[in-house]
Coordinates of C-alpha atoms in Angstrom, one line a residue:
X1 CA 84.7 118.6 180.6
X2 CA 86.4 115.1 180.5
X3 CA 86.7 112.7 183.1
X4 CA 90.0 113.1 183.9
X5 CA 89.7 117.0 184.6
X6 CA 86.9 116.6 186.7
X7 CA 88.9 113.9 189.0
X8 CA 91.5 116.6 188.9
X9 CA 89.2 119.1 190.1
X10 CA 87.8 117.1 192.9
X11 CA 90.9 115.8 194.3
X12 CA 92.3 119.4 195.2
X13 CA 91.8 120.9 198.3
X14 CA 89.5 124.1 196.8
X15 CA 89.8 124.1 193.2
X16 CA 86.4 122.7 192.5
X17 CA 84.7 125.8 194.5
X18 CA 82.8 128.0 191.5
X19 CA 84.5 131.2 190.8
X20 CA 81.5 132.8 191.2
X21 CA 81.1 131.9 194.2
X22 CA 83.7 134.8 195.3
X23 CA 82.5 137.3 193.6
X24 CA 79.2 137.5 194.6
X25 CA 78.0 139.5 197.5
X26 CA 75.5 138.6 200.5
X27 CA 73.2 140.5 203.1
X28 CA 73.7 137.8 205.3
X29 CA 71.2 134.7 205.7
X30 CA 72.5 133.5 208.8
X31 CA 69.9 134.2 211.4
X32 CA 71.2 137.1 213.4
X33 CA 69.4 138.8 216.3
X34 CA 67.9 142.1 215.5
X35 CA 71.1 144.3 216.8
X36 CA 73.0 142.5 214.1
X37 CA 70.5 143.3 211.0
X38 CA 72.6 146.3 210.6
X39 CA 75.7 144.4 210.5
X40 CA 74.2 142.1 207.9
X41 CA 73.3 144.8 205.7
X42 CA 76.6 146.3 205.8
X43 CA 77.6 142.7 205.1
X44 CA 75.7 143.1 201.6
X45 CA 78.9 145.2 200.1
X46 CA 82.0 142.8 201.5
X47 CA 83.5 140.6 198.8
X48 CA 84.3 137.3 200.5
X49 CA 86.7 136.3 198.1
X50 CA 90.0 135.5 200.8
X51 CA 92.3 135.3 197.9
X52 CA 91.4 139.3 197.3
X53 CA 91.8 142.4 199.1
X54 CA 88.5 142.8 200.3
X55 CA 86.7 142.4 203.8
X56 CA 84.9 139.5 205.4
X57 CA 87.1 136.5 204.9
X58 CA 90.8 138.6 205.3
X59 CA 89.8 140.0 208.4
X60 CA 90.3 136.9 209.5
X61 CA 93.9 136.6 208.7
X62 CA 96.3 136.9 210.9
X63 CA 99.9 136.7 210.6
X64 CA 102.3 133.9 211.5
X65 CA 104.9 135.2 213.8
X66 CA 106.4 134.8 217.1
X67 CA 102.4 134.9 218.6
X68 CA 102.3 130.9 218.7
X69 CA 100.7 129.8 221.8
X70 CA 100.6 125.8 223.3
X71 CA 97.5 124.6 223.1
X72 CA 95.3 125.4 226.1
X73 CA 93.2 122.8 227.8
X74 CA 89.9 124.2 228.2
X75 CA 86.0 123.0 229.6
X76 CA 84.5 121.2 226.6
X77 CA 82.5 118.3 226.7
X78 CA 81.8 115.3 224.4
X79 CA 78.1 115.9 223.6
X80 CA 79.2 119.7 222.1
X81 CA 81.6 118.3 220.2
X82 CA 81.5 117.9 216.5
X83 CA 83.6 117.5 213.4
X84 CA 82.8 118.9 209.8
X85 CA 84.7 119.3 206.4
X86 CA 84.0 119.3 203.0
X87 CA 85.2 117.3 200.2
X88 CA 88.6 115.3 201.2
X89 CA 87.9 117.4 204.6
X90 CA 84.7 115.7 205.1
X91 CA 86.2 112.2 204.7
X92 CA 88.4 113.3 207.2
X93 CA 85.7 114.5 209.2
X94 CA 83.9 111.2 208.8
X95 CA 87.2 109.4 209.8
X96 CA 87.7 111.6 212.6
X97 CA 84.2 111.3 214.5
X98 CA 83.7 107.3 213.9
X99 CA 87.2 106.8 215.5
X100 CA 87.3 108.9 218.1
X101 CA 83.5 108.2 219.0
X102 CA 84.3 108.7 222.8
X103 CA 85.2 112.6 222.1
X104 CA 83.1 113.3 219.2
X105 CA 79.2 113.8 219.8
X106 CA 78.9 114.3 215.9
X107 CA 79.8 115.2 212.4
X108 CA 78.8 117.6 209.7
X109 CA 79.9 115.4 206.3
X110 CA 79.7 118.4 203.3
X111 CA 80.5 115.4 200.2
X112 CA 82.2 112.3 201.7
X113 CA 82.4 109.2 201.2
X114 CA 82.1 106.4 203.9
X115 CA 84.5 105.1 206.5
X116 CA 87.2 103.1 205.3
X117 CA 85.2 102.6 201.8
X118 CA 88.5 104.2 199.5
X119 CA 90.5 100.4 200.5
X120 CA 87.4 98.2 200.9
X121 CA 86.8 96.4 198.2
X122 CA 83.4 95.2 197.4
X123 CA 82.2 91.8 195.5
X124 CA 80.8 94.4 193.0
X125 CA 84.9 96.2 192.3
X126 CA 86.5 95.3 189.6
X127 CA 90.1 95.2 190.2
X128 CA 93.5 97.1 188.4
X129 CA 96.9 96.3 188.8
X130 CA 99.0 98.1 192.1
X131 CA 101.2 100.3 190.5
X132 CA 103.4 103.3 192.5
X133 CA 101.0 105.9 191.0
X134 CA 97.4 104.4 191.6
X135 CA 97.2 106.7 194.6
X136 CA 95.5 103.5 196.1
X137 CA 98.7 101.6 197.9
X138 CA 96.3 99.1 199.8
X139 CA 93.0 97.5 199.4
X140 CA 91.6 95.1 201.9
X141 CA 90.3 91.8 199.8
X142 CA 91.7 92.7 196.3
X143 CA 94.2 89.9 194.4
X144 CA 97.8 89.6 195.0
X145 CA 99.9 92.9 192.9
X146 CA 96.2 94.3 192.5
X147 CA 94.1 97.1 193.6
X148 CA 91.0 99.4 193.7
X149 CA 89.8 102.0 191.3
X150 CA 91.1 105.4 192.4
X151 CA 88.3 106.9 194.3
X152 CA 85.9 104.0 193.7
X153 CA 83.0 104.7 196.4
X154 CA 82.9 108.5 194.9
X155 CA 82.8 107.4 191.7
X156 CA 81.1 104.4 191.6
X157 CA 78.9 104.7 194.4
X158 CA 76.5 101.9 193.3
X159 CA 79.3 99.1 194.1
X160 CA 79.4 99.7 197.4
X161 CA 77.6 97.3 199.7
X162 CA 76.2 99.1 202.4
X163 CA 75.5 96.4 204.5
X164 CA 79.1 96.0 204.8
X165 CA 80.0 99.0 206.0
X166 CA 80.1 98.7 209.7
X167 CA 81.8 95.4 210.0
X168 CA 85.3 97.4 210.3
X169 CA 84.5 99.3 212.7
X170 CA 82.9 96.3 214.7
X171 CA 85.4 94.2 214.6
X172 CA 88.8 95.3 213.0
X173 CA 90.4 96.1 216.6
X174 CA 88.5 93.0 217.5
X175 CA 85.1 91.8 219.1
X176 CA 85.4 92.8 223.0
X177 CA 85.6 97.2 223.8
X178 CA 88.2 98.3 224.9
X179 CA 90.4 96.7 222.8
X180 CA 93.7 98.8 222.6
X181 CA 95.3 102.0 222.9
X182 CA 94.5 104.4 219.8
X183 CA 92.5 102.1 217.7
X184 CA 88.8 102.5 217.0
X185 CA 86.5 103.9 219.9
X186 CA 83.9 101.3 220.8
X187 CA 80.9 102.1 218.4
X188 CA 78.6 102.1 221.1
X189 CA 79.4 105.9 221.6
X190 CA 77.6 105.9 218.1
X191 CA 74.4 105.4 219.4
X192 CA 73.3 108.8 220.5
X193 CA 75.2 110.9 217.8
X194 CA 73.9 113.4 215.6
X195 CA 75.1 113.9 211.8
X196 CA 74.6 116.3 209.3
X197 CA 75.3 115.5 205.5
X198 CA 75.6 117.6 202.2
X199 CA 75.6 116.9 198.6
X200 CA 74.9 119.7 196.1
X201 CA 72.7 118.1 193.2
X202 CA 75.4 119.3 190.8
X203 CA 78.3 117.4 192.4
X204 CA 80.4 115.9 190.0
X205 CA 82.9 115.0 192.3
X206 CA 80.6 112.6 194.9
X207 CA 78.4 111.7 192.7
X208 CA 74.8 110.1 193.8
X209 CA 74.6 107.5 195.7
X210 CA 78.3 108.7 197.6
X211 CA 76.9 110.6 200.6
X212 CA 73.3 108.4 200.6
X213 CA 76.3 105.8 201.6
X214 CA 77.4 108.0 204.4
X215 CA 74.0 107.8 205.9
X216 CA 73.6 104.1 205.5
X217 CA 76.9 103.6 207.5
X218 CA 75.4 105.7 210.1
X219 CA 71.9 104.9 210.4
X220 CA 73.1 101.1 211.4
X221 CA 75.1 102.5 213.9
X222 CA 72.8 105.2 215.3
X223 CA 70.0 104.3 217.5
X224 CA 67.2 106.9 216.5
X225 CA 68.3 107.0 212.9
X226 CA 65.5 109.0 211.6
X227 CA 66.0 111.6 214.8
X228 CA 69.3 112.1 214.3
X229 CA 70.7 112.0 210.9
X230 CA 69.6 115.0 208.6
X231 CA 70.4 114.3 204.8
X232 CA 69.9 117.0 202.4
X233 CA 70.4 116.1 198.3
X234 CA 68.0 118.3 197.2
X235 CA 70.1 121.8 196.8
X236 CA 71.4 122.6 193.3
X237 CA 74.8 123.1 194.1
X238 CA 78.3 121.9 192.4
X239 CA 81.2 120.2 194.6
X240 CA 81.3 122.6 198.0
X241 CA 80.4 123.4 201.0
X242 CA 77.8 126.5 200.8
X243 CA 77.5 129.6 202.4
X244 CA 75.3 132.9 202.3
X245 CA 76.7 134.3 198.9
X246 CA 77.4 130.9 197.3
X247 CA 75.2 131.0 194.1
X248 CA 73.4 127.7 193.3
X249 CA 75.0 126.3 189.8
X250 CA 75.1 128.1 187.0
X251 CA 73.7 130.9 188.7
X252 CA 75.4 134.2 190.3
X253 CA 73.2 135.5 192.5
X254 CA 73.6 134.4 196.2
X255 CA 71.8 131.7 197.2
X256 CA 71.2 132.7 201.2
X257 CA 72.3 129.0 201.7
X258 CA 73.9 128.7 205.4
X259 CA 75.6 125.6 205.3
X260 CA 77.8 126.5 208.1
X261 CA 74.3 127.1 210.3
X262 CA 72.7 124.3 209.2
X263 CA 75.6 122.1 210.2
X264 CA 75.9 123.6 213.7
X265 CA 72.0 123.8 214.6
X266 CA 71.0 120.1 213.6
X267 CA 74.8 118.6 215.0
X268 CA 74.5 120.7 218.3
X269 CA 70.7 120.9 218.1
X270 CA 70.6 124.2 219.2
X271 CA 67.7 125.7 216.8
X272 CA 68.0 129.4 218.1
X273 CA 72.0 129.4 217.1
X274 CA 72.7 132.7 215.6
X275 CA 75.5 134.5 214.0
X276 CA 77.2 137.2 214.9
X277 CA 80.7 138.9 214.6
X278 CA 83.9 137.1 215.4
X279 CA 86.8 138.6 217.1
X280 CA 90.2 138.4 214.9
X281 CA 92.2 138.7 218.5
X282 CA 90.7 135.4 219.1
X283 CA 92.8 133.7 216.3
X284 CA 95.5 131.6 217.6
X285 CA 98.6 129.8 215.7
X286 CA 99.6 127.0 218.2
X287 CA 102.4 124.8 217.9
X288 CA 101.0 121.1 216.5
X289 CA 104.9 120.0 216.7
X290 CA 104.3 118.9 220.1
X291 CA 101.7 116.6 219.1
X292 CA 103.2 115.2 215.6
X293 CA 105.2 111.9 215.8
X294 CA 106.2 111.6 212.0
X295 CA 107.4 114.6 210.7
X296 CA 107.3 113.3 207.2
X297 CA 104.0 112.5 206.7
X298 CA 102.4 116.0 205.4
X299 CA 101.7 117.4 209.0
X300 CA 102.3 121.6 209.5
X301 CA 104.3 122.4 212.3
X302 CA 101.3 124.6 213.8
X303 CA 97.4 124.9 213.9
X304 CA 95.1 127.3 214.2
X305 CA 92.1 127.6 217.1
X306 CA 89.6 130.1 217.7
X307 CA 88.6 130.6 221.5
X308 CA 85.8 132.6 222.5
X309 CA 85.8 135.5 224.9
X310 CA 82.9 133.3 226.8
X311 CA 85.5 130.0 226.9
X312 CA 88.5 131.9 228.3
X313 CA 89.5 131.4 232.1
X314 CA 87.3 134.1 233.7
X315 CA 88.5 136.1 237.0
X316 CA 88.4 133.5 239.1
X317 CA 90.1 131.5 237.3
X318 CA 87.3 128.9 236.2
X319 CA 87.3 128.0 232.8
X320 CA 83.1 128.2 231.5
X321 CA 82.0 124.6 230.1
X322 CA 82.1 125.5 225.7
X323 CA 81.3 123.6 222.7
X324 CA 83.7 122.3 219.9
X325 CA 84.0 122.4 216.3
X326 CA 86.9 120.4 214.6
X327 CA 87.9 121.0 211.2
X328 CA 91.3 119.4 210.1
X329 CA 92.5 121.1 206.3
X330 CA 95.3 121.9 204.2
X331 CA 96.7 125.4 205.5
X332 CA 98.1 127.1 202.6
X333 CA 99.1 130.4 203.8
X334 CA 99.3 132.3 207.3
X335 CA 95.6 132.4 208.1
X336 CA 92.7 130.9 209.8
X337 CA 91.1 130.0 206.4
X338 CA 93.9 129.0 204.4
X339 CA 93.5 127.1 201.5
X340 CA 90.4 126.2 203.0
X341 CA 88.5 129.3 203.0
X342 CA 87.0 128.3 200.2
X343 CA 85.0 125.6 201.1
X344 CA 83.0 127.4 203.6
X345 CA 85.5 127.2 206.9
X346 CA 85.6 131.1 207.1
X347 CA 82.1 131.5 208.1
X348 CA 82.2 129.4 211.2
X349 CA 83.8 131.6 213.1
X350 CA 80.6 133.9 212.9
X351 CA 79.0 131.6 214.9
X352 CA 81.8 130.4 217.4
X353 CA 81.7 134.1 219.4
X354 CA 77.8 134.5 219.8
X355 CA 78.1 130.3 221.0
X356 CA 80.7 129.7 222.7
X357 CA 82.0 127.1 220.1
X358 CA 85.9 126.9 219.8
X359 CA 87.5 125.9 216.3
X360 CA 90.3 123.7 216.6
X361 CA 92.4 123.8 212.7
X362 CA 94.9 120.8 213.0
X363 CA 96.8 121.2 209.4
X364 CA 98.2 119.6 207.0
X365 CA 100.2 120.3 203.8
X366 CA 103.7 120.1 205.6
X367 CA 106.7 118.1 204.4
X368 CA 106.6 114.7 202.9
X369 CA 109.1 111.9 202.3
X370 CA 108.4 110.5 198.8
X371 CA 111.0 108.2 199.1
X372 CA 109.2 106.7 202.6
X373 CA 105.9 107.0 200.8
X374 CA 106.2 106.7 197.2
X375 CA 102.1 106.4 196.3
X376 CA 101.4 109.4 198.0
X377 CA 100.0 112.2 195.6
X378 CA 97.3 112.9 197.6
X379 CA 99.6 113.7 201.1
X380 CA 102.0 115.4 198.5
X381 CA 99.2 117.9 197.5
X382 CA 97.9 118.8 201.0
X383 CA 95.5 116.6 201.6
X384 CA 94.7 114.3 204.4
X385 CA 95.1 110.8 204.5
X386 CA 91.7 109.2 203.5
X387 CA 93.0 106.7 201.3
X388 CA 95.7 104.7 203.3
X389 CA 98.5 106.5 201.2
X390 CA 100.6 106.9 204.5
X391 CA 99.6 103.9 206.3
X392 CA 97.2 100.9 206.4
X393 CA 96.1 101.9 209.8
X394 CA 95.3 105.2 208.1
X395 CA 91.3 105.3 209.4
X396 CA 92.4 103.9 213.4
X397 CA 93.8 106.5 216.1
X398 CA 97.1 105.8 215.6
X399 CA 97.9 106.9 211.9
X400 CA 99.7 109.8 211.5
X401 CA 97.3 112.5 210.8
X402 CA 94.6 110.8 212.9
X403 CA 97.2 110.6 215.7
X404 CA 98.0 114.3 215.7
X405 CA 94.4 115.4 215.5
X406 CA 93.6 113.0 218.2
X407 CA 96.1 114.3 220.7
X408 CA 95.1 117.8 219.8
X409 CA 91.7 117.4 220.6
X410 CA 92.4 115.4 224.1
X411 CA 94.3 118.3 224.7
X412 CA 91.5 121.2 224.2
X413 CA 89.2 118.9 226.0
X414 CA 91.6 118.4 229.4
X415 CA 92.2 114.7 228.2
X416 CA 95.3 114.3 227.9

């Protein structure tokens, strides 16, 4: 495979996911309490292919239609929230929880690269000419009518100088917290978070050194480093984020890999987590309109969220304290997964009913002027903004897609 069709493959949403990896079956390696074994091994004969007409992962569709609710606000706090994603998601992810620091307690990061790193340019960077299609539109410390190279801290990991890393978080909304409205949380928050992070050995899309930079970022900005950041490198997987029935590369078996649990037990640190079955009636569309500002920047004009019978207003009308799981994606079609599905997001909700964790789905993949932003491939193709294609406040509060998912989340949490 040449170079070019493996940047192709990485740079979509879910192409890079094995084929394999939906066709195999699993019994279920997510720990389950013993009235669920049965469950699991009934488990063992669903396909979870969501692009097929089979079980686990379409029984959690559910159809757009007039069932679009406004976005409750509900009895979550910070420490039980956490953000996770894979691939472009996990960027995102990454983005998400170092911004928004004062309502994120941590991340799961399944291949990403570091925050701000796509337009920070490093002694180390060579330098190409800015043209409309580098995908690349700003880069902060390149030449005059010059640029980065596309996804240069994926890539090229072994440029990037580590050390670097937190001054823009430090001190690009300047040197004294709080600074202004939606720009970068004070990093303090950072102090006491906990972060998970993911790179299969076979990843030829982050390659080595990508993540090991995620961890650096965060292990200068998080007090008990060692306590609190758990890196695993050591799995032989290609670009994804794994579940159960994912087989390790070049393999078809499943690998009883539960990246999904992983993320939520070490973030949450809640060992005992188990899975169980999710509730489709749960599934909500709400309208994201409200809280979109620039309706040509790639933004749907709904969401998704999953609320658990436990986090629902009970009969006296309080609303039980819940945990929080945000994962922002491209949603291609009218379901909870979406395009998405295949990078793992399906399987979370398994664990969101037995925990009281609600899944709030902003989305992407809406409308986008080219004219307004010409060097915009990425947007174009349903991503999210990770590389300063829609703005070049693109990793503060107040970019588009960060502002959306921002006011979504104050929302959920009763901030707003």
């Amino acid at each position: 495979m040449g170079l070019i069709t493996v940047l192709l493959a990485c740079i979509s949403a879910a192409d890079a996911v094995t084929t394999a990896q939906h066709s195999v079956k699993s019994a279920g390696a997510t720990r389950l309490r013993p009235q669920h074994e049965a469950a699991a091994v009934a488990d063992a004969s669903i396909n979870r292919d969501w692009r097929q007409d089979s079980g686990h992962v379409k029984s959690i569709h559910k159809t757009a239609g007039p069932n679009i609710i406004t976005l409750p606000r509900l009895n979550i706090k910070r420490e039980g929230v956490l953000t996770a994603g894979c691939s472009h998601a996990a960027d995102f992810a990454h983005q998400v929880h170092i911004a928004f620091s004062s309502l994120v307690g941590g991340a799961c990061v399944f291949s990403g690269q570091p925050y701000h790193c796509a337009v920070q340019r490093f002694s180390d960077d060579p330098q190409v000419p800015q043209t409309p299609e580098s995908s690349v539109p700003r880069c902060d410390g390149c030449d005059p009518n010059m640029t980065l190279v596309y996804d240069h801290c994926k890539n090229h990991p072994q440029v990037v100088d580590v050390g670097k890393l937190p001054d823009y978080p430090r001190r690009a909304c300047g040197n004294t917290f709080p600074i202004r409205q939606e720009c970068i949380d004070d990093p303090a928050y950072l102090f006491t978070a906990r972060v998970f992070i993911f790179r299969g050995t076979y990843d030829r899309c982050y390659l080595k050194g990508a993540v090991e930079n995620v961890a650096a970022l965060y292990g200068q900005m998080i007090q008990n480093a060692t306590g609190n950041i758990q890196l695993v490198t050591d799995q032989p997987f290609p670009h994804t984020l794994p579940v159960n029935s994912t087989p390790f590369w070049n393999g078809s078996t499943p690998s009883m890999y539960d990246g999904p649990g992983h993320c939520l037990r070490w973030v949450l640190n809640d060992p005992q987590m188990y899975a169980t079955d999710f509730k489709p009636e749960n599934i909500f569309m709400y309208n994201q309109s409200e809280f979109v500002r620039n309706e040509s920047a790639g933004l749907k004009q709904f969401g998704w969220v999953y609320i658990p019978d436990g986090c629902k207003a009970n009969g006296n009308g309080q609303v039980p304290e819940c945990r929080l799981l945000l994962i922002a994606n491209n949603c291609n079609g009218d379901d909870f997964g979406g395009n998405g599905a295949s990078f793992g997001e399906s399987d979370f909700p398994r664990y969101a009913e037995s925990n009281n964790i609600v899944i709030l789905k902003p989305c992407v993949g809406g409308h986008v002027d080219t004219a307004k932003y010409p060097n915009s491939d990425e947007i174009q193709r349903g991503l999210l903004d990770v590389y300063g294609q829609l703005s070049e406040d693109y990793a503060m509060q107040s970019a588009p897609h960060m502002h959306t998912v921002g006011a979504a989340l104050r929302r959920v949490m009763g901030q707003d």
